[in-house]
PDB file of C-alpha atoms in Angstrom:
ATOM      1  CA  MET A  24       0.000   0.000   0.000  1.00 47.00           C
ATOM      2  CA  THR A  25       1.221   3.504  -0.602  1.00 46.00           C
ATOM      3  CA  THR A  26       2.636   5.445   2.299  1.00 45.00           C
ATOM      4  CA  SER A  27       0.045   8.246   2.232  1.00 50.00           C
ATOM      5  CA  VAL A  28      -2.857   5.888   2.873  1.00 51.00           C
ATOM      6  CA  CYS A  29      -0.833   4.000   5.459  1.00 49.00           C
ATOM      7  CA  THR A  30      -0.006   7.304   7.164  1.00 50.00           C
ATOM      8  CA  LEU A  31      -3.678   8.279   7.267  1.00 48.00           C
ATOM      9  CA  ALA A  32      -4.655   4.887   8.628  1.00 48.00           C
ATOM     10  CA  SER A  33      -1.820   4.683  11.121  1.00 48.00           C
ATOM     11  CA  ASN A  34      -2.754   7.982  12.784  1.00 50.00           C
ATOM     12  CA  PRO A  35      -5.635   6.825  14.985  1.00 47.00           C
ATOM     13  CA  THR A  36      -5.979  10.190  16.749  1.00 50.00           C
ATOM     14  CA  HIS A  37      -8.336  11.475  14.048  1.00 60.00           C
ATOM     15  CA  TYR A  38     -10.542   8.500  13.245  1.00 69.00           C
ATOM     16  CA  PRO A  39      -9.668   5.261  15.024  1.00 78.00           C
ATOM     17  CA  SER A  40     -12.562   3.554  13.233  1.00 81.00           C
ATOM     18  CA  PHE A  41     -11.060   4.523   9.847  1.00 85.00           C
ATOM     19  CA  SER A  42      -7.754   2.980  10.886  1.00 85.00           C
ATOM     20  CA  ALA A  43      -9.491  -0.215  11.938  1.00 87.00           C
ATOM     21  CA  TYR A  44     -11.496  -0.295   8.712  1.00 85.00           C
ATOM     22  CA  PHE A  45      -8.359   0.188   6.627  1.00 85.00           C
ATOM     23  CA  ARG A  46      -6.481  -2.548   8.470  1.00 88.00           C
ATOM     24  CA  THR A  47      -9.286  -5.097   8.088  1.00 87.00           C
ATOM     25  CA  ARG A  48     -10.505  -4.292   4.552  1.00 88.00           C
ATOM     26  CA  GLY A  49      -7.413  -2.837   2.843  1.00 87.00           C
ATOM     27  CA  THR A  50      -6.390  -6.063   1.115  1.00 88.00           C
ATOM     28  CA  VAL A  51      -9.886  -6.726  -0.261  1.00 89.00           C
ATOM     29  CA  LEU A  52     -10.209  -3.149  -1.475  1.00 89.00           C
ATOM     30  CA  LEU A  53      -6.799  -3.311  -3.139  1.00 90.00           C
ATOM     31  CA  ARG A  54      -7.918  -6.450  -4.977  1.00 89.00           C
ATOM     32  CA  THR A  55     -10.969  -4.540  -6.238  1.00 89.00           C
ATOM     33  CA  ALA A  56      -8.770  -1.630  -7.335  1.00 90.00           C
ATOM     34  CA  ARG A  57      -6.458  -4.053  -9.152  1.00 90.00           C
ATOM     35  CA  SER A  58      -9.504  -5.412 -10.959  1.00 88.00           C
ATOM     36  CA  LEU A  59     -10.194  -1.952 -12.341  1.00 87.00           C
ATOM     37  CA  THR A  60      -6.676  -1.206 -13.611  1.00 85.00           C
ATOM     38  CA  ALA A  61      -4.075  -3.043 -15.611  1.00 81.00           C
ATOM     39  CA  ASN A  62      -1.140  -1.817 -13.529  1.00 85.00           C
ATOM     40  CA  PRO A  63      -0.653  -2.727  -9.821  1.00 88.00           C
ATOM     41  CA  CYS A  64       0.905   0.694  -9.101  1.00 89.00           C
ATOM     42  CA  ASP A  65      -2.114   2.426 -10.654  1.00 88.00           C
ATOM     43  CA  ALA A  66      -4.349   0.239  -8.475  1.00 90.00           C
ATOM     44  CA  GLU A  67      -2.548   1.426  -5.340  1.00 91.00           C
ATOM     45  CA  ASP A  68      -2.903   5.043  -6.454  1.00 90.00           C
ATOM     46  CA  LEU A  69      -6.579   4.477  -7.224  1.00 89.00           C
ATOM     47  CA  LEU A  70      -7.187   2.938  -3.795  1.00 91.00           C
ATOM     48  CA  GLN A  71      -5.249   5.731  -2.122  1.00 91.00           C
ATOM     49  CA  THR A  72      -7.458   8.330  -3.802  1.00 90.00           C
ATOM     50  CA  ALA A  73     -10.654   6.462  -2.921  1.00 90.00           C
ATOM     51  CA  LEU A  74      -9.589   6.047   0.708  1.00 90.00           C
ATOM     52  CA  ALA A  75      -8.594   9.713   0.926  1.00 89.00           C
ATOM     53  CA  LYS A  76     -12.092  10.638  -0.292  1.00 88.00           C
ATOM     54  CA  THR A  77     -13.569   8.248   2.262  1.00 87.00           C
ATOM     55  CA  TYR A  78     -11.426   9.715   5.023  1.00 88.00           C
ATOM     56  CA  VAL A  79     -12.571  13.246   4.192  1.00 87.00           C
ATOM     57  CA  ALA A  80     -16.228  12.127   4.202  1.00 85.00           C
ATOM     58  CA  TRP A  81     -15.888   9.893   7.287  1.00 83.00           C
ATOM     59  CA  ASP A  82     -18.091  12.098   9.497  1.00 82.00           C
ATOM     60  CA  ARG A  83     -20.813  12.271   6.828  1.00 85.00           C
ATOM     61  CA  ILE A  84     -21.057   8.510   6.301  1.00 80.00           C
ATOM     62  CA  GLU A  85     -23.996   7.506   8.446  1.00 79.00           C
ATOM     63  CA  ASP A  86     -23.996   3.742   7.956  1.00 81.00           C
ATOM     64  CA  HIS A  87     -20.500   2.384   8.490  1.00 76.00           C
ATOM     65  CA  ARG A  88     -21.779  -1.096   7.604  1.00 81.00           C
ATOM     66  CA  ALA A  89     -21.965   0.121   3.994  1.00 80.00           C
ATOM     67  CA  LEU A  90     -18.365   1.346   3.818  1.00 85.00           C
ATOM     68  CA  ASP A  91     -17.268  -1.224   1.231  1.00 84.00           C
ATOM     69  CA  GLY A  92     -19.962   0.031  -1.127  1.00 86.00           C
ATOM     70  CA  TYR A  93     -18.931   3.632  -0.509  1.00 87.00           C
ATOM     71  CA  VAL A  94     -15.268   2.885  -1.210  1.00 89.00           C
ATOM     72  CA  ARG A  95     -16.122   0.761  -4.287  1.00 89.00           C
ATOM     73  CA  ARG A  96     -18.205   3.635  -5.618  1.00 90.00           C
ATOM     74  CA  ALA A  97     -15.284   6.013  -5.002  1.00 89.00           C
ATOM     75  CA  LEU A  98     -12.971   3.566  -6.799  1.00 90.00           C
ATOM     76  CA  VAL A  99     -15.234   3.305  -9.845  1.00 90.00           C
ATOM     77  CA  ASN A 100     -15.955   7.043  -9.962  1.00 88.00           C
ATOM     78  CA  THR A 101     -12.268   7.893  -9.689  1.00 87.00           C
ATOM     79  CA  ARG A 102     -11.373   5.368 -12.373  1.00 88.00           C
ATOM     80  CA  THR A 103     -14.143   6.705 -14.622  1.00 85.00           C
ATOM     81  CA  SER A 104     -12.754  10.222 -14.207  1.00 82.00           C
ATOM     82  CA  GLN A 105      -9.330   8.914 -15.170  1.00 75.00           C
ATOM     83  CA  TRP A 106     -10.691   7.333 -18.381  1.00 71.00           C
ATOM     84  CA  ARG A 107     -12.300  10.563 -19.394  1.00 72.00           C
ATOM     85  CA  LYS A 108      -9.119  12.555 -18.801  1.00 69.00           C
ATOM     86  CA  ARG A 109      -6.624  10.181 -20.360  1.00 64.00           C
ATOM     87  CA  LYS A 110      -5.236  10.669 -23.811  1.00 61.00           C
ATOM     88  CA  VAL A 111      -5.273   7.713 -26.141  1.00 58.00           C
ATOM     89  CA  ASP A 112      -1.849   6.126 -26.260  1.00 60.00           C
ATOM     90  CA  GLU A 113      -2.772   2.589 -27.214  1.00 61.00           C
ATOM     91  CA  PHE A 114      -1.624   1.102 -30.476  1.00 66.00           C
ATOM     92  CA  VAL A 115      -3.172  -1.781 -32.368  1.00 70.00           C
ATOM     93  CA  CYS A 116      -0.810  -4.606 -33.235  1.00 74.00           C
ATOM     94  CA  ASP A 117      -1.207  -7.729 -35.341  1.00 74.00           C
ATOM     95  CA  GLU A 118       0.066 -10.136 -32.706  1.00 74.00           C
ATOM     96  CA  ILE A 119      -0.644 -10.414 -29.009  1.00 69.00           C
ATOM     97  CA  PRO A 120       2.679 -10.734 -27.159  1.00 64.00           C
ATOM     98  CA  GLU A 121       1.467 -13.382 -24.691  1.00 65.00           C
ATOM     99  CA  SER A 122       1.609 -17.019 -25.766  1.00 56.00           C
ATOM    100  CA  GLU A 123      -1.408 -19.295 -25.850  1.00 56.00           C
ATOM    101  CA  THR A 124      -2.026 -21.355 -22.733  1.00 49.00           C
ATOM    102  CA  PRO A 125      -3.904 -24.658 -23.096  1.00 50.00           C
ATOM    103  CA  ALA A 126      -6.599 -25.557 -20.567  1.00 45.00           C
ATOM    104  CA  GLY A 127      -6.248 -28.762 -18.578  1.00 45.00           C
ATOM    105  CA  THR A 128      -6.917 -30.500 -15.322  1.00 63.00           C
ATOM    106  CA  ASP A 129      -3.383 -29.934 -14.063  1.00 73.00           C
ATOM    107  CA  PRO A 130      -3.406 -27.233 -11.323  1.00 79.00           C
ATOM    108  CA  ALA A 131      -0.542 -25.417 -13.053  1.00 79.00           C
ATOM    109  CA  GLU A 132      -2.521 -25.389 -16.301  1.00 78.00           C
ATOM    110  CA  ALA A 133      -5.624 -24.174 -14.485  1.00 76.00           C
ATOM    111  CA  GLN A 134      -3.596 -21.324 -12.948  1.00 80.00           C
ATOM    112  CA  ALA A 135      -2.127 -20.500 -16.334  1.00 81.00           C
ATOM    113  CA  LEU A 136      -5.660 -20.312 -17.772  1.00 81.00           C
ATOM    114  CA  ARG A 137      -6.759 -18.010 -14.931  1.00 83.00           C
ATOM    115  CA  ASP A 138      -3.732 -15.801 -15.629  1.00 87.00           C
ATOM    116  CA  ALA A 139      -4.525 -15.756 -19.350  1.00 87.00           C
ATOM    117  CA  MET A 140      -8.138 -14.876 -18.589  1.00 87.00           C
ATOM    118  CA  TRP A 141      -7.037 -12.017 -16.366  1.00 89.00           C
ATOM    119  CA  ARG A 142      -4.684 -10.712 -19.059  1.00 90.00           C
ATOM    120  CA  ALA A 143      -7.564 -10.873 -21.543  1.00 90.00           C
ATOM    121  CA  VAL A 144      -9.793  -8.946 -19.131  1.00 90.00           C
ATOM    122  CA  THR A 145      -7.119  -6.261 -18.719  1.00 90.00           C
ATOM    123  CA  ARG A 146      -7.026  -5.842 -22.506  1.00 91.00           C
ATOM    124  CA  LEU A 147     -10.721  -4.923 -22.571  1.00 92.00           C
ATOM    125  CA  PRO A 148     -11.577  -1.223 -22.848  1.00 92.00           C
ATOM    126  CA  ASP A 149     -11.743   0.392 -19.393  1.00 90.00           C
ATOM    127  CA  ARG A 150     -15.522   0.720 -19.248  1.00 91.00           C
ATOM    128  CA  GLN A 151     -16.146  -2.865 -20.368  1.00 91.00           C
ATOM    129  CA  ARG A 152     -13.478  -4.100 -17.952  1.00 91.00           C
ATOM    130  CA  ALA A 153     -15.156  -2.287 -15.058  1.00 91.00           C
ATOM    131  CA  MET A 154     -18.517  -3.807 -15.928  1.00 92.00           C
ATOM    132  CA  VAL A 155     -17.100  -7.339 -16.297  1.00 91.00           C
ATOM    133  CA  VAL A 156     -15.209  -6.993 -13.012  1.00 90.00           C
ATOM    134  CA  LEU A 157     -18.282  -5.762 -11.143  1.00 90.00           C
ATOM    135  CA  ARG A 158     -20.580  -8.386 -12.696  1.00 91.00           C
ATOM    136  CA  TYR A 159     -18.359 -11.467 -12.515  1.00 89.00           C
ATOM    137  CA  TYR A 160     -15.507 -10.795 -10.079  1.00 85.00           C
ATOM    138  CA  GLU A 161     -17.526  -8.777  -7.560  1.00 87.00           C
ATOM    139  CA  ASP A 162     -20.681 -10.838  -8.297  1.00 87.00           C
ATOM    140  CA  MET A 163     -22.989  -7.830  -8.633  1.00 89.00           C
ATOM    141  CA  SER A 164     -26.283  -7.994 -10.505  1.00 91.00           C
ATOM    142  CA  GLU A 165     -26.861  -6.025 -13.695  1.00 92.00           C
ATOM    143  CA  ALA A 166     -29.012  -3.566 -11.740  1.00 93.00           C
ATOM    144  CA  GLN A 167     -26.364  -3.102  -9.029  1.00 91.00           C
ATOM    145  CA  THR A 168     -23.660  -2.601 -11.647  1.00 91.00           C
ATOM    146  CA  ALA A 169     -25.804  -0.090 -13.532  1.00 92.00           C
ATOM    147  CA  GLU A 170     -26.572   1.828 -10.350  1.00 91.00           C
ATOM    148  CA  LEU A 171     -22.932   1.886  -9.255  1.00 89.00           C
ATOM    149  CA  LEU A 172     -21.735   3.127 -12.644  1.00 90.00           C
ATOM    150  CA  GLY A 173     -24.649   5.519 -13.148  1.00 91.00           C
ATOM    151  CA  VAL A 174     -25.804   3.924 -16.407  1.00 92.00           C
ATOM    152  CA  SER A 175     -28.867   1.993 -17.523  1.00 94.00           C
ATOM    153  CA  VAL A 176     -29.235  -1.765 -17.132  1.00 93.00           C
ATOM    154  CA  GLY A 177     -29.371  -2.002 -20.936  1.00 94.00           C
ATOM    155  CA  THR A 178     -25.993  -0.295 -21.175  1.00 93.00           C
ATOM    156  CA  VAL A 179     -24.535  -2.829 -18.757  1.00 93.00           C
ATOM    157  CA  LYS A 180     -26.082  -5.729 -20.700  1.00 94.00           C
ATOM    158  CA  SER A 181     -24.803  -4.554 -24.073  1.00 93.00           C
ATOM    159  CA  ALA A 182     -21.317  -3.607 -22.814  1.00 93.00           C
ATOM    160  CA  VAL A 183     -20.889  -6.925 -20.981  1.00 93.00           C
ATOM    161  CA  SER A 184     -22.162  -8.788 -24.046  1.00 93.00           C
ATOM    162  CA  ARG A 185     -19.577  -7.044 -26.258  1.00 94.00           C
ATOM    163  CA  ALA A 186     -16.864  -7.753 -23.677  1.00 93.00           C
ATOM    164  CA  LEU A 187     -17.747 -11.448 -23.550  1.00 91.00           C
ATOM    165  CA  VAL A 188     -17.570 -11.648 -27.356  1.00 91.00           C
ATOM    166  CA  LYS A 189     -14.067 -10.141 -27.191  1.00 91.00           C
ATOM    167  CA  LEU A 190     -13.064 -12.614 -24.502  1.00 89.00           C
ATOM    168  CA  ARG A 191     -14.440 -15.565 -26.513  1.00 88.00           C
ATOM    169  CA  GLU A 192     -12.458 -14.402 -29.545  1.00 88.00           C
ATOM    170  CA  ASP A 193      -9.234 -13.826 -27.608  1.00 87.00           C
ATOM    171  CA  PRO A 194      -6.629 -16.170 -29.132  1.00 85.00           C
ATOM    172  CA  GLU A 195      -4.908 -16.692 -25.794  1.00 83.00           C
ATOM    173  CA  LEU A 196      -8.097 -18.232 -24.416  1.00 80.00           C
ATOM    174  CA  THR A 197      -8.765 -20.531 -27.383  1.00 71.00           C
ATOM    175  CA  PRO A 198      -8.400 -24.143 -26.222  1.00 64.00           C
ATOM    176  CA  VAL A 199      -5.703 -26.256 -27.853  1.00 50.00           C
ATOM    177  CA  ARG A 200      -7.121 -29.380 -29.533  1.00 42.00           C
TER     178      ARG A 200
END
């Protein structure tokens, strides 16, 4: 975790309950942030920003049982703001640099397939990736995903459908016969 968030959480004189929350839920929240970004360092920065926003709003949050939802919303909103601000610096290439990984019953092969799937998810456009992560990794319903992202259920359905088509067509995920 980045030092700024750790510093906030390690200073219990302001909000001891925030420190306790950070200590118990920090790892889970970092996993969610990593699901929304392709780079682990960006995920830490994203979580730091979301936790800083949570820290500032700590007194205004009435139901502390819903903190995970509040922080997830801050994560998604912050990431959405980043998409809108970023300049396009992606380039299309003919070949995907990762090699194909065959599926199998061997635990190493199963892990390799999970890794390949995650790489394929990170190659999705940011908005589609966020929707796939919320729907399938965070196990949210279409309605919950739509509400969290501030879009219609139809938008979630169509974006997830397009993302699944891309994942099905990903050559790294094609089984070897």
